[in-house]
Amino acid sequence: MAKGTRRSTRGTADHPFPNLSSDWYWEQDAELRFTRVEVRSGDLVEQALADGVLGRTRWETGIDIEGGWDEHRAALEARTPFRDVLMWRELDDGSRRYVSVSGEPVFDAKGRFTGYRGIGRDVTAQKRVERLLRLEHRVMRRLSDPAPPHETLPRALQAICETEGWDCGELWTLEEPANVMRRSAEWFPATSEAARRFIDSSRQHAFARGAGLVGAVWQSGEPLWVADCRSDTRAQRTHLAEATGLVAAVLFPVWMRGRVAGVLSVTSRRIRQPHKRVQQALHVIAAMIGQYLERAAAERAVRESEQRFRSLTNLSSDWYWEQDAECRFTRIEGRFVTVSNDPQQHRHIGKRRWETELDVEGGWAAHRELLDARRPYHDVLMWRELPDGSLRYISVSGEPVFGPGGEFAGYRGVGRDVTAQKLAERRLMLEHKVAGLLADVDSASGLEQVIRAVCEAENWACGRYFRLDEATQLLRFEDAWSIEEPGFLQFIERSRGLVYRRGEGLVGQVLQTGQPIWTADGRADARVREKTLAEGTGVRGVFAFPVVAEGRTVGVLSFSSRKLREPDQRLREASRVIGSQIGQFLERKRAEAALRESEERFRSLTEMSSDFFWETDDAHRFRELVHGPNYPDAYMARRAVLGKTPWDIPAVSPDEAGWAALRNQMDRQLPLRDFEFARRIGEAMVRYFSVSGEPRRDAAGRFLGYRGVGRDVTEIALARERISSLAYTDPLTGLANRTSLGASLEQAVSRARRHGAKLAVIFIDLDGFKQINDLHGHDAGDLLLVEMAARLRKHLRASDLVARLGGDEFLVVLEDFQDLLPVEIVARKLLAEVMHPYNTAAGAQLGVTASIGISILPDDAVDAAALMKHADTAMYAAKQAGKNTLCFYSASPANDPARETSSVSGSG
């Protein structure tokens, strides 16, 4: 605009850019300081923020600008208008607020520059969309790179973290066999030591479903935002977060084939809750990564499949062959056919396969029908018997060949030598068969079945077993099997009395060396001791090997036949396995016999003893209970005991605490010594038992349970109870005696103190009891005392303590009261009850009275001894007051006890 045409716009509020929408209008003076900022929305908060910039230039408000302030200030100094200049401000939560600003210079009527005015628009949402679209595009390009996953995935994580300003990123993927999430990719800036430490310290982490933040996203299939993982109970790496400051995280599930196959995790010092559009972008990125992982897995599977195919193609055949329309061989070549004069070439060229001494599985008739139908075939098994009696197996596959006109031209295909495979399968089947036979038989006689199975599998005529006599160290004939031919049956009969020393004959040498021995013809072998043994029988070849148990030879197996080839390596290995199987079988039978004998001795000893034997499993359930005739079934109740723990069976004693202590001791696998319990037998009988035991463990130290002994200690327990009763109970009245009174009174005093209640000690002394003894005898006196005890107990609570101190003295303890009136009422009832007549055995009636003294806790004393002393003092005061009365203790020396008594008595 030319200078002469400039116009003044100061003071006008007209929109300077009528074609643009705006969120606010602004004006600046000639120094580019804001003089007016008007928020178009009328939002008071926004207007307050806008007013905060008045008087400052734009670059003084903490805002950044695209291209830098130097470039923009140059444009302003040139008084040029500007349009849609991008500016932004960093907010407290780490996000940015973007604004688009347009402005034009303002001149007065004389053309002097007076400032700028313009408008601004909030373009944060628009910029966020643009940024996230660029992020998605950037990640998509990274995932499209032909680089391998260990390079591609970290680049994708880098794009995410750099775009959003996050510190580091991780990708956790499902490890199928272990069913855990392990980290498969990560990225962090090389300059961030905190991020490096966080990533390096997490290398060995693995998350199960539901464990940690990763496991939580895996389980829920939903994204997760955590502002501070230190306060999130699901987080597991809180110590790393604390140490590095990377406390915020955003995690998204990565789906593949309808399930969560990975978790995308980004961590930073601060992450605001993702905006809806950010979440959408992360969803898209997670889907991209899922598709990439699926594609990478498919490509890896294809590569592996192709590699397997090439390997199988290279290894699938030993030779290639072709036949003409008459199925005669025209071509054979391959690894086993290398020259034109190869015997296989001469044997086959020009001949049909069934003309070459081959046998086929299923028979030639069925195979020729297949050929006549021009059908392909795969892995057809064929074999040929070799001069040494062994078999050579081949697997043949072929397909028909047709000429250009569709006419049948012959067959072509491949062949493989599968002799080793078939022999291995046969020997393996033999080993399994032997194991099955030995598992099914109940006695050593099953050895004959094993010898037969070996002979039939290897096409041998007979087999013999020689057992080592441990005492004499001689091998003695024990068992055999033979085909039903006279010569071989005669050979077995001649062998029955044979005995070999170590090193004698083939069998003795096997015992000495512990190694298999083979001979093609025993008649000419110097190692054979009885060469005449096989005369007229047809026996030639011999193969013998040791039977081993626990590393020592316990016997020798010897197999014979007319023609016996040299054992190959696989047969020698099979002989070691079979020898070990038979040795273990024989050793097991020997151990079982020894165990039966031991158990028989044990049961005999147990039945003759006064104890019983018990055994539990590792869960403390009884699994064995053996007892003699001293313990009838009514006592032991095996059916009610076996399968249960000791504390599951009803018992009279101990209490729950006692059983809990036993259970704790057994859980800790500690020995038991003299644990005593009582059980009710029938309706009324109670029997007491004492048991001791110790934990059982296997060879590896694993806890198996307990075993121990027990004894009926009923008589001892009852005697102990009687002794205890005599020590703490008055034998005449059955009341507590002076010995037990002390402890019981101390306990009552402690209870009263604890509950803040009063306690009364009532001392009762009979008046005139000595005269009854003198006039009527001690028997009458004893009957009176017994009746006296019954009357006291009848008129007191069950919880009240009643004791006989000796002679005609009794003591009563009352608890749980707050004033003295109830005590006095009870004492007067007892006085009245004492006065009722007593009947003697002779029919006479006797009468006595009582003097009662009472002391109160805590009024009169604070301990048991003082209470009894004061009650005794009060009782003597009652006697001085004329007897047949009661008196409360008084500590005042000025008071006359008799008067104190008369003030509370009324029954005398």
Coordinates of C-alpha atoms in Angstrom, one line a residue, residues 174-640:
L174 CA 3.3 -62.8 24.5
E175 CA 5.7 -65.7 25.0
E176 CA 3.5 -68.7 24.3
P177 CA 5.2 -71.6 26.2
A178 CA 5.5 -69.6 29.5
N179 CA 2.3 -67.6 29.0
V180 CA 3.9 -64.4 30.1
M181 CA 4.6 -61.0 28.6
R182 CA 8.3 -60.3 27.8
R183 CA 9.8 -57.2 26.4
S184 CA 10.6 -57.6 22.7
A185 CA 11.5 -54.0 21.7
E186 CA 12.4 -50.7 23.5
W187 CA 13.6 -47.2 22.7
F188 CA 15.0 -44.3 24.8
P189 CA 17.1 -41.3 23.9
A190 CA 20.8 -41.9 24.3
T191 CA 21.2 -38.6 26.3
S192 CA 18.7 -39.7 29.0
E193 CA 20.5 -41.6 31.8
A194 CA 17.3 -42.0 33.7
A195 CA 15.5 -43.7 30.7
R196 CA 18.6 -45.9 30.1
R197 CA 18.5 -47.1 33.7
F198 CA 14.8 -47.7 33.6
I199 CA 15.1 -49.8 30.4
D200 CA 18.2 -51.7 31.4
S201 CA 16.8 -52.6 34.8
S202 CA 13.7 -54.0 33.2
R203 CA 15.3 -56.5 30.8
Q204 CA 14.6 -59.6 32.9
H205 CA 11.0 -58.6 33.8
A206 CA 8.1 -60.8 32.7
F207 CA 4.5 -60.2 33.5
A208 CA 1.8 -62.8 34.1
R209 CA -1.8 -62.1 33.1
G210 CA -3.1 -59.6 35.7
A211 CA 0.3 -58.9 37.2
G212 CA 1.7 -55.3 37.0
L213 CA 0.4 -52.6 34.7
V214 CA 1.4 -54.7 31.7
G215 CA -0.5 -57.7 33.0
A216 CA -3.5 -55.6 33.9
V217 CA -3.8 -54.3 30.3
W218 CA -3.2 -57.8 29.0
Q219 CA -6.1 -59.1 31.2
S220 CA -8.6 -56.3 30.6
G221 CA -7.8 -55.5 26.9
E222 CA -8.3 -51.8 27.7
P223 CA -5.8 -48.9 27.6
L224 CA -4.4 -47.6 30.9
W225 CA -3.1 -44.2 31.9
V226 CA -1.2 -43.8 35.2
A227 CA -0.2 -40.3 36.4
D228 CA 2.0 -41.7 39.2
C229 CA 2.7 -45.4 39.4
R230 CA 4.2 -45.1 42.8
S231 CA 0.7 -44.8 44.2
D232 CA -0.9 -47.4 42.0
T233 CA -1.1 -50.8 43.7
R234 CA -1.0 -52.7 40.4
A235 CA 2.4 -51.4 39.5
Q236 CA 5.5 -53.6 40.1
R237 CA 8.4 -51.4 38.9
T238 CA 7.7 -48.7 41.5
H239 CA 11.3 -48.8 42.8
L240 CA 12.6 -48.0 39.3
A241 CA 10.1 -45.2 38.9
E242 CA 11.2 -43.8 42.3
A243 CA 14.9 -44.0 41.3
T244 CA 14.6 -42.6 37.8
G245 CA 11.7 -40.2 38.2
L246 CA 9.8 -41.8 35.3
V247 CA 6.6 -42.2 37.2
A248 CA 3.9 -41.7 34.5
A249 CA 2.8 -44.3 32.0
V250 CA 0.4 -44.9 29.2
L251 CA -0.3 -48.5 28.1
F252 CA -2.3 -49.8 25.1
P253 CA -3.2 -53.4 24.2
V254 CA -1.9 -54.8 20.9
W255 CA -4.4 -57.1 19.4
M256 CA -3.6 -60.0 17.0
R257 CA -6.1 -62.5 15.7
G258 CA -8.8 -61.5 18.2
R259 CA -6.7 -61.6 21.4
V260 CA -4.2 -59.4 23.2
A261 CA -0.8 -60.5 21.9
G262 CA 1.2 -57.5 23.2
V263 CA 1.2 -54.3 25.2
L264 CA 2.6 -50.9 24.1
S265 CA 4.0 -49.1 27.1
V266 CA 5.4 -45.5 27.2
T267 CA 6.9 -44.0 30.3
S268 CA 7.8 -40.5 31.2
R269 CA 8.3 -38.0 34.0
R270 CA 5.0 -36.5 33.3
I271 CA 2.1 -37.6 31.0
R272 CA -1.2 -35.8 31.0
Q273 CA -4.3 -37.9 30.6
P274 CA -4.4 -38.7 26.8
H275 CA -6.8 -36.6 24.8
K276 CA -9.5 -38.6 23.0
R277 CA -7.7 -37.9 19.7
V278 CA -4.4 -39.1 21.2
Q279 CA -6.1 -42.3 22.4
Q280 CA -7.5 -42.8 18.9
A281 CA -4.1 -42.4 17.4
L282 CA -2.5 -44.8 19.9
H283 CA -5.3 -47.3 19.1
V284 CA -4.4 -47.0 15.4
I285 CA -0.7 -47.4 16.1
A286 CA -1.3 -50.4 18.4
A287 CA -3.4 -51.9 15.5
M288 CA -0.5 -51.2 13.1
I289 CA 2.0 -52.9 15.4
G290 CA -0.4 -55.9 15.8
Q291 CA -0.7 -56.2 12.1
Y292 CA 3.1 -55.9 11.8
L293 CA 3.6 -58.6 14.4
E294 CA 1.1 -60.8 12.6
R295 CA 2.8 -60.2 9.3
A296 CA 6.3 -60.8 10.8
A297 CA 5.1 -64.0 12.4
A298 CA 3.6 -65.2 9.1
E299 CA 6.8 -64.3 7.2
R300 CA 8.9 -66.1 9.8
A301 CA 6.6 -69.1 9.5
V302 CA 6.9 -69.0 5.7
R303 CA 10.7 -68.8 5.9
E304 CA 10.9 -71.7 8.3
S305 CA 8.5 -73.7 6.2
E306 CA 10.6 -73.0 3.1
Q307 CA 13.8 -74.0 5.0
R308 CA 12.1 -77.2 6.2
F309 CA 10.9 -77.9 2.7
R310 CA 14.4 -77.5 1.3
S311 CA 15.9 -79.6 4.0
L312 CA 13.3 -82.3 3.6
T313 CA 13.8 -82.3 -0.2
N314 CA 17.5 -82.7 0.2
L315 CA 17.1 -85.4 2.8
S316 CA 14.0 -87.2 1.6
S317 CA 15.5 -89.7 -0.8
D318 CA 18.5 -91.9 -1.4
W319 CA 17.9 -92.6 -5.1
Y320 CA 15.7 -91.6 -8.0
W321 CA 14.2 -94.2 -10.4
E322 CA 12.2 -94.4 -13.6
Q323 CA 10.2 -97.3 -15.2
D324 CA 8.7 -97.8 -18.6
A325 CA 5.0 -98.5 -19.5
E326 CA 5.7 -102.2 -18.5
C327 CA 7.0 -101.1 -15.1
R328 CA 10.5 -102.2 -15.9
F329 CA 13.3 -100.2 -14.5
T330 CA 15.0 -97.9 -17.0
R331 CA 16.9 -95.6 -14.8
I332 CA 18.3 -95.6 -11.2
E333 CA 20.5 -92.9 -9.7
G334 CA 21.3 -91.3 -6.4
R335 CA 23.6 -91.4 -3.4
F336 CA 23.6 -95.1 -3.2
V337 CA 23.8 -95.6 -7.0
T338 CA 27.0 -93.9 -8.2
V339 CA 28.4 -95.9 -11.0
S340 CA 27.0 -97.8 -14.0
N341 CA 28.3 -101.2 -12.8
D342 CA 26.6 -100.9 -9.4
P343 CA 25.0 -104.2 -8.3
Q344 CA 21.7 -102.4 -7.8
Q345 CA 21.8 -101.3 -11.4
H346 CA 22.4 -104.9 -12.6
R347 CA 19.8 -106.3 -10.3
H348 CA 17.0 -103.9 -11.3
I349 CA 17.5 -102.4 -14.8
G350 CA 15.1 -104.2 -17.3
K351 CA 13.3 -105.9 -14.4
R352 CA 10.0 -105.3 -12.7
R353 CA 10.2 -104.7 -9.0
W354 CA 8.5 -108.0 -8.0
E355 CA 11.1 -109.8 -10.1
T356 CA 14.0 -108.6 -7.9
E357 CA 13.5 -110.7 -4.7
L358 CA 11.8 -107.8 -2.9
D359 CA 8.8 -108.3 -0.6
V360 CA 6.2 -105.5 -0.2
E361 CA 3.9 -104.6 2.7
G362 CA 0.4 -105.8 1.9
G363 CA 1.6 -108.2 -0.9
W364 CA 2.4 -107.8 -4.6
A365 CA -1.1 -108.4 -5.8
A366 CA -2.5 -105.3 -4.0
H367 CA 0.4 -103.2 -5.2
R368 CA 0.1 -104.3 -8.8
E369 CA -3.6 -103.4 -8.8
L370 CA -2.6 -99.9 -7.7
L371 CA -0.1 -99.7 -10.6
D372 CA -2.7 -100.9 -13.1
A373 CA -5.0 -98.1 -11.9
R374 CA -2.2 -95.6 -12.7
R375 CA -2.4 -94.2 -9.2
P376 CA 0.5 -92.5 -7.2
Y377 CA 1.7 -94.1 -4.0
H378 CA 3.8 -92.9 -1.1
D379 CA 6.1 -94.5 1.4
V380 CA 5.4 -98.1 0.5
L381 CA 7.5 -100.4 2.6
M382 CA 9.6 -103.1 0.9
W383 CA 12.4 -105.4 2.1
R384 CA 15.0 -107.9 1.0
E385 CA 16.6 -110.7 3.1
L386 CA 20.4 -110.5 3.0
P387 CA 22.9 -113.4 3.0
D388 CA 23.5 -113.0 6.7
G389 CA 19.8 -113.4 7.5
S390 CA 19.2 -109.7 8.2
L391 CA 16.7 -107.6 6.3
R392 CA 17.1 -104.4 4.3
Y393 CA 14.1 -102.1 4.4
I394 CA 13.3 -99.4 1.8
S395 CA 10.5 -96.9 1.5
V396 CA 9.4 -96.2 -2.1
S397 CA 7.2 -93.4 -3.5
G398 CA 6.1 -93.0 -7.1
E399 CA 3.8 -91.3 -9.6
P400 CA 2.5 -92.2 -13.1
V401 CA 4.0 -90.4 -16.1
F402 CA 2.0 -89.6 -19.2
G403 CA 3.1 -88.6 -22.7
P404 CA 2.0 -85.5 -24.6
G405 CA -1.1 -87.3 -25.9
G406 CA -2.1 -88.5 -22.4
E407 CA -0.8 -92.0 -23.0
F408 CA 0.7 -93.9 -20.0
A409 CA 4.5 -93.8 -20.3
G410 CA 5.5 -95.4 -17.0
Y411 CA 6.4 -94.5 -13.4
R412 CA 9.0 -92.4 -11.7
G413 CA 9.8 -91.8 -8.1
V414 CA 12.3 -91.9 -5.2
G415 CA 13.4 -94.5 -2.7
R416 CA 14.9 -94.3 0.8
D417 CA 16.8 -96.9 2.8
V418 CA 14.9 -97.1 6.1
T419 CA 16.7 -100.2 7.5
A420 CA 18.1 -98.3 10.4
Q421 CA 14.8 -96.7 11.2
K422 CA 12.9 -100.0 11.0
L423 CA 15.4 -101.8 13.1
A424 CA 15.3 -99.0 15.6
E425 CA 11.5 -99.1 15.7
R426 CA 11.6 -102.9 16.1
R427 CA 14.1 -102.7 18.9
L428 CA 12.2 -99.9 20.5
M429 CA 9.0 -102.0 20.3
L430 CA 10.9 -104.9 21.8
E431 CA 12.1 -102.8 24.7
H432 CA 8.5 -101.5 25.3
K433 CA 7.1 -105.1 25.0
V434 CA 9.7 -106.3 27.5
A435 CA 8.8 -103.5 29.9
G436 CA 5.1 -104.3 29.5
L437 CA 5.7 -108.0 30.2
L438 CA 7.7 -107.3 33.3
A439 CA 5.1 -104.9 34.5
D440 CA 2.3 -107.4 34.2
V441 CA 3.9 -110.6 35.6
D442 CA 3.6 -111.3 39.4
S443 CA 6.6 -113.5 39.8
A444 CA 10.0 -114.3 38.4
S445 CA 8.4 -116.9 36.2
G446 CA 7.5 -114.1 33.9
L447 CA 11.2 -114.2 32.7
E448 CA 10.3 -117.0 30.3
Q449 CA 7.9 -114.7 28.5
V450 CA 10.6 -112.0 28.1
I451 CA 13.0 -114.5 26.7
R452 CA 10.4 -115.6 24.2
A453 CA 9.6 -112.0 23.2
V454 CA 13.3 -111.4 22.5
C455 CA 13.7 -114.6 20.4
E456 CA 10.6 -113.9 18.3
A457 CA 11.6 -110.3 17.7
E458 CA 15.2 -111.2 16.6
N459 CA 14.3 -114.5 14.9
W460 CA 16.4 -116.5 17.4
A461 CA 15.6 -120.1 18.2
C462 CA 16.1 -120.2 22.0
G463 CA 17.3 -118.3 25.0
R464 CA 18.5 -119.2 28.5
Y465 CA 18.9 -117.3 31.8
F466 CA 21.7 -118.0 34.3
R467 CA 21.2 -116.4 37.7
L468 CA 24.2 -115.4 39.9
D469 CA 24.3 -117.1 43.3
E470 CA 25.4 -114.3 45.5
A471 CA 26.8 -116.6 48.2
T472 CA 28.9 -118.9 45.9
Q473 CA 29.4 -116.4 43.0
L474 CA 28.4 -119.1 40.6
L475 CA 26.1 -118.7 37.6
R476 CA 23.3 -121.4 37.7
F477 CA 20.7 -122.2 35.0
E478 CA 17.3 -120.8 36.0
D479 CA 14.9 -120.4 33.1
A480 CA 14.7 -120.8 29.3
W481 CA 12.4 -120.7 26.2
S482 CA 12.8 -122.5 22.9
I483 CA 10.9 -123.0 19.6
E484 CA 9.1 -126.3 19.3
E485 CA 11.9 -128.2 17.5
P486 CA 13.5 -131.3 19.0
G487 CA 17.1 -130.2 18.6
F488 CA 16.6 -126.9 20.4
L489 CA 14.4 -128.5 23.1
Q490 CA 17.2 -131.0 23.7
F491 CA 19.7 -128.1 23.9
I492 CA 17.7 -126.5 26.7
E493 CA 17.4 -129.8 28.6
R494 CA 21.1 -130.4 28.5
S495 CA 21.7 -126.8 29.9
R496 CA 19.6 -127.3 33.1
G497 CA 22.5 -128.5 35.2
L498 CA 25.1 -126.1 34.0
V499 CA 27.1 -124.0 36.4
Y500 CA 29.7 -121.4 35.4
R501 CA 32.4 -119.7 37.4
R502 CA 33.5 -116.1 36.7
G503 CA 35.4 -116.2 33.4
E504 CA 34.3 -119.7 32.4
G505 CA 32.8 -120.1 28.9
L506 CA 30.9 -117.3 27.1
V507 CA 28.5 -116.9 30.0
G508 CA 31.3 -116.7 32.6
Q509 CA 33.2 -114.1 30.5
V510 CA 30.1 -111.9 30.3
L511 CA 29.9 -112.1 34.2
Q512 CA 33.6 -111.2 34.4
T513 CA 33.6 -108.3 31.8
G514 CA 30.0 -107.0 32.1
Q515 CA 30.0 -106.7 28.3
P516 CA 27.9 -108.5 25.6
I517 CA 29.7 -111.4 23.7
W518 CA 28.8 -112.8 20.2
T519 CA 30.1 -115.8 18.3
A520 CA 29.0 -117.0 14.8
D521 CA 29.7 -120.6 15.5
G522 CA 30.2 -122.0 19.0
R523 CA 31.6 -125.2 17.8
A524 CA 34.8 -123.5 16.6
D525 CA 35.1 -120.8 19.3
A526 CA 37.7 -121.5 21.9
R527 CA 35.8 -119.5 24.5
V528 CA 32.9 -122.0 24.5
R529 CA 33.3 -124.5 27.3
E530 CA 30.8 -127.3 26.4
K531 CA 31.2 -127.7 22.6
T532 CA 29.4 -131.0 22.7
L533 CA 26.3 -129.4 24.2
A534 CA 25.1 -128.3 20.8
E535 CA 25.9 -131.5 18.9
G536 CA 23.0 -132.7 16.9
T537 CA 20.8 -129.7 17.9
G538 CA 21.5 -127.2 15.1
V539 CA 22.7 -124.5 17.5
R540 CA 25.5 -122.4 16.0
G541 CA 25.5 -118.7 16.8
V542 CA 25.4 -117.3 20.3
F543 CA 24.7 -113.8 21.7
A544 CA 25.0 -113.3 25.5
F545 CA 24.7 -110.2 27.6
P546 CA 24.6 -109.3 31.3
V547 CA 21.5 -108.7 33.4
V548 CA 22.3 -105.7 35.6
A549 CA 20.7 -104.3 38.7
E550 CA 22.0 -101.2 40.6
G551 CA 25.2 -101.3 38.6
R552 CA 26.1 -104.9 39.3
T553 CA 25.6 -108.1 37.2
V554 CA 23.0 -110.4 38.7
G555 CA 22.7 -112.8 35.8
V556 CA 23.4 -113.5 32.1
L557 CA 21.0 -114.0 29.2
S558 CA 22.3 -116.3 26.4
F559 CA 20.5 -116.5 23.0
S560 CA 21.2 -119.2 20.3
S561 CA 20.1 -120.0 16.8
R562 CA 21.2 -121.8 13.6
K563 CA 22.4 -118.6 12.0
L564 CA 23.1 -115.5 14.1
R565 CA 24.6 -112.4 12.5
E566 CA 26.9 -110.1 14.4
P567 CA 24.9 -107.7 16.5
D568 CA 24.8 -104.1 15.3
Q569 CA 25.2 -101.1 17.6
R570 CA 21.5 -100.7 18.0
L571 CA 21.0 -104.3 19.1
R572 CA 23.9 -104.0 21.6
E573 CA 22.2 -100.9 23.0
A574 CA 18.9 -102.7 23.1
S575 CA 20.6 -105.6 25.0
R576 CA 21.8 -103.2 27.6
V577 CA 18.3 -101.7 28.0
I578 CA 16.7 -105.1 28.2
G579 CA 19.3 -106.4 30.6
S580 CA 18.7 -103.4 32.8
Q581 CA 14.9 -103.9 32.6
I582 CA 15.2 -107.5 33.6
G583 CA 17.7 -106.7 36.4
Q584 CA 15.4 -104.0 37.8
F585 CA 12.5 -106.5 37.6
L586 CA 14.4 -109.2 39.4
E587 CA 15.7 -106.7 42.0
R588 CA 12.2 -105.4 42.5
K589 CA 10.8 -108.9 43.0
R590 CA 13.6 -109.6 45.5
A591 CA 12.9 -106.4 47.3
E592 CA 9.2 -107.1 47.4
A593 CA 9.8 -110.5 48.8
A594 CA 12.1 -109.0 51.5
L595 CA 9.5 -106.3 52.2
R596 CA 6.8 -108.9 52.6
E597 CA 9.0 -110.8 55.0
S598 CA 9.9 -107.6 56.9
E599 CA 6.2 -106.6 57.1
E600 CA 5.3 -110.0 58.3
R601 CA 7.9 -109.8 61.0
F602 CA 6.8 -106.3 61.9
R603 CA 3.1 -107.3 62.2
S604 CA 4.0 -110.3 64.3
L605 CA 6.1 -108.2 66.7
T606 CA 3.4 -105.5 66.8
E607 CA 0.6 -108.0 67.5
M608 CA 2.7 -109.5 70.3
S609 CA 3.5 -106.1 71.9
S610 CA 1.4 -103.8 74.0
D611 CA 1.9 -100.9 71.6
F612 CA 0.3 -99.9 68.4
F613 CA 2.0 -98.6 65.2
W614 CA 0.6 -95.6 63.2
E615 CA 1.6 -93.8 60.0
T616 CA 0.3 -90.7 58.2
D617 CA 0.7 -89.1 54.8
D618 CA 2.1 -85.7 54.0
A619 CA -1.2 -84.1 54.9
H620 CA -1.2 -85.8 58.3
R621 CA -4.0 -88.2 57.4
F622 CA -3.7 -91.6 59.0
R623 CA -2.8 -94.2 56.3
E624 CA -1.8 -97.1 58.5
L625 CA -2.8 -98.4 62.0
V626 CA -1.5 -101.7 63.2
H627 CA -2.2 -103.1 66.7
G628 CA -2.2 -106.3 68.6
P629 CA -4.9 -108.2 70.6
N630 CA -4.6 -105.7 73.5
Y631 CA -6.4 -103.2 71.3
P632 CA -9.8 -104.5 70.2
D633 CA -11.5 -102.8 67.2
A634 CA -13.8 -101.0 69.6
Y635 CA -10.8 -99.1 70.9
M636 CA -9.0 -98.3 67.6
A637 CA -12.0 -98.0 65.2
R638 CA -9.7 -98.2 62.1
R639 CA -12.5 -97.3 59.7
A640 CA -13.2 -94.1 61.7

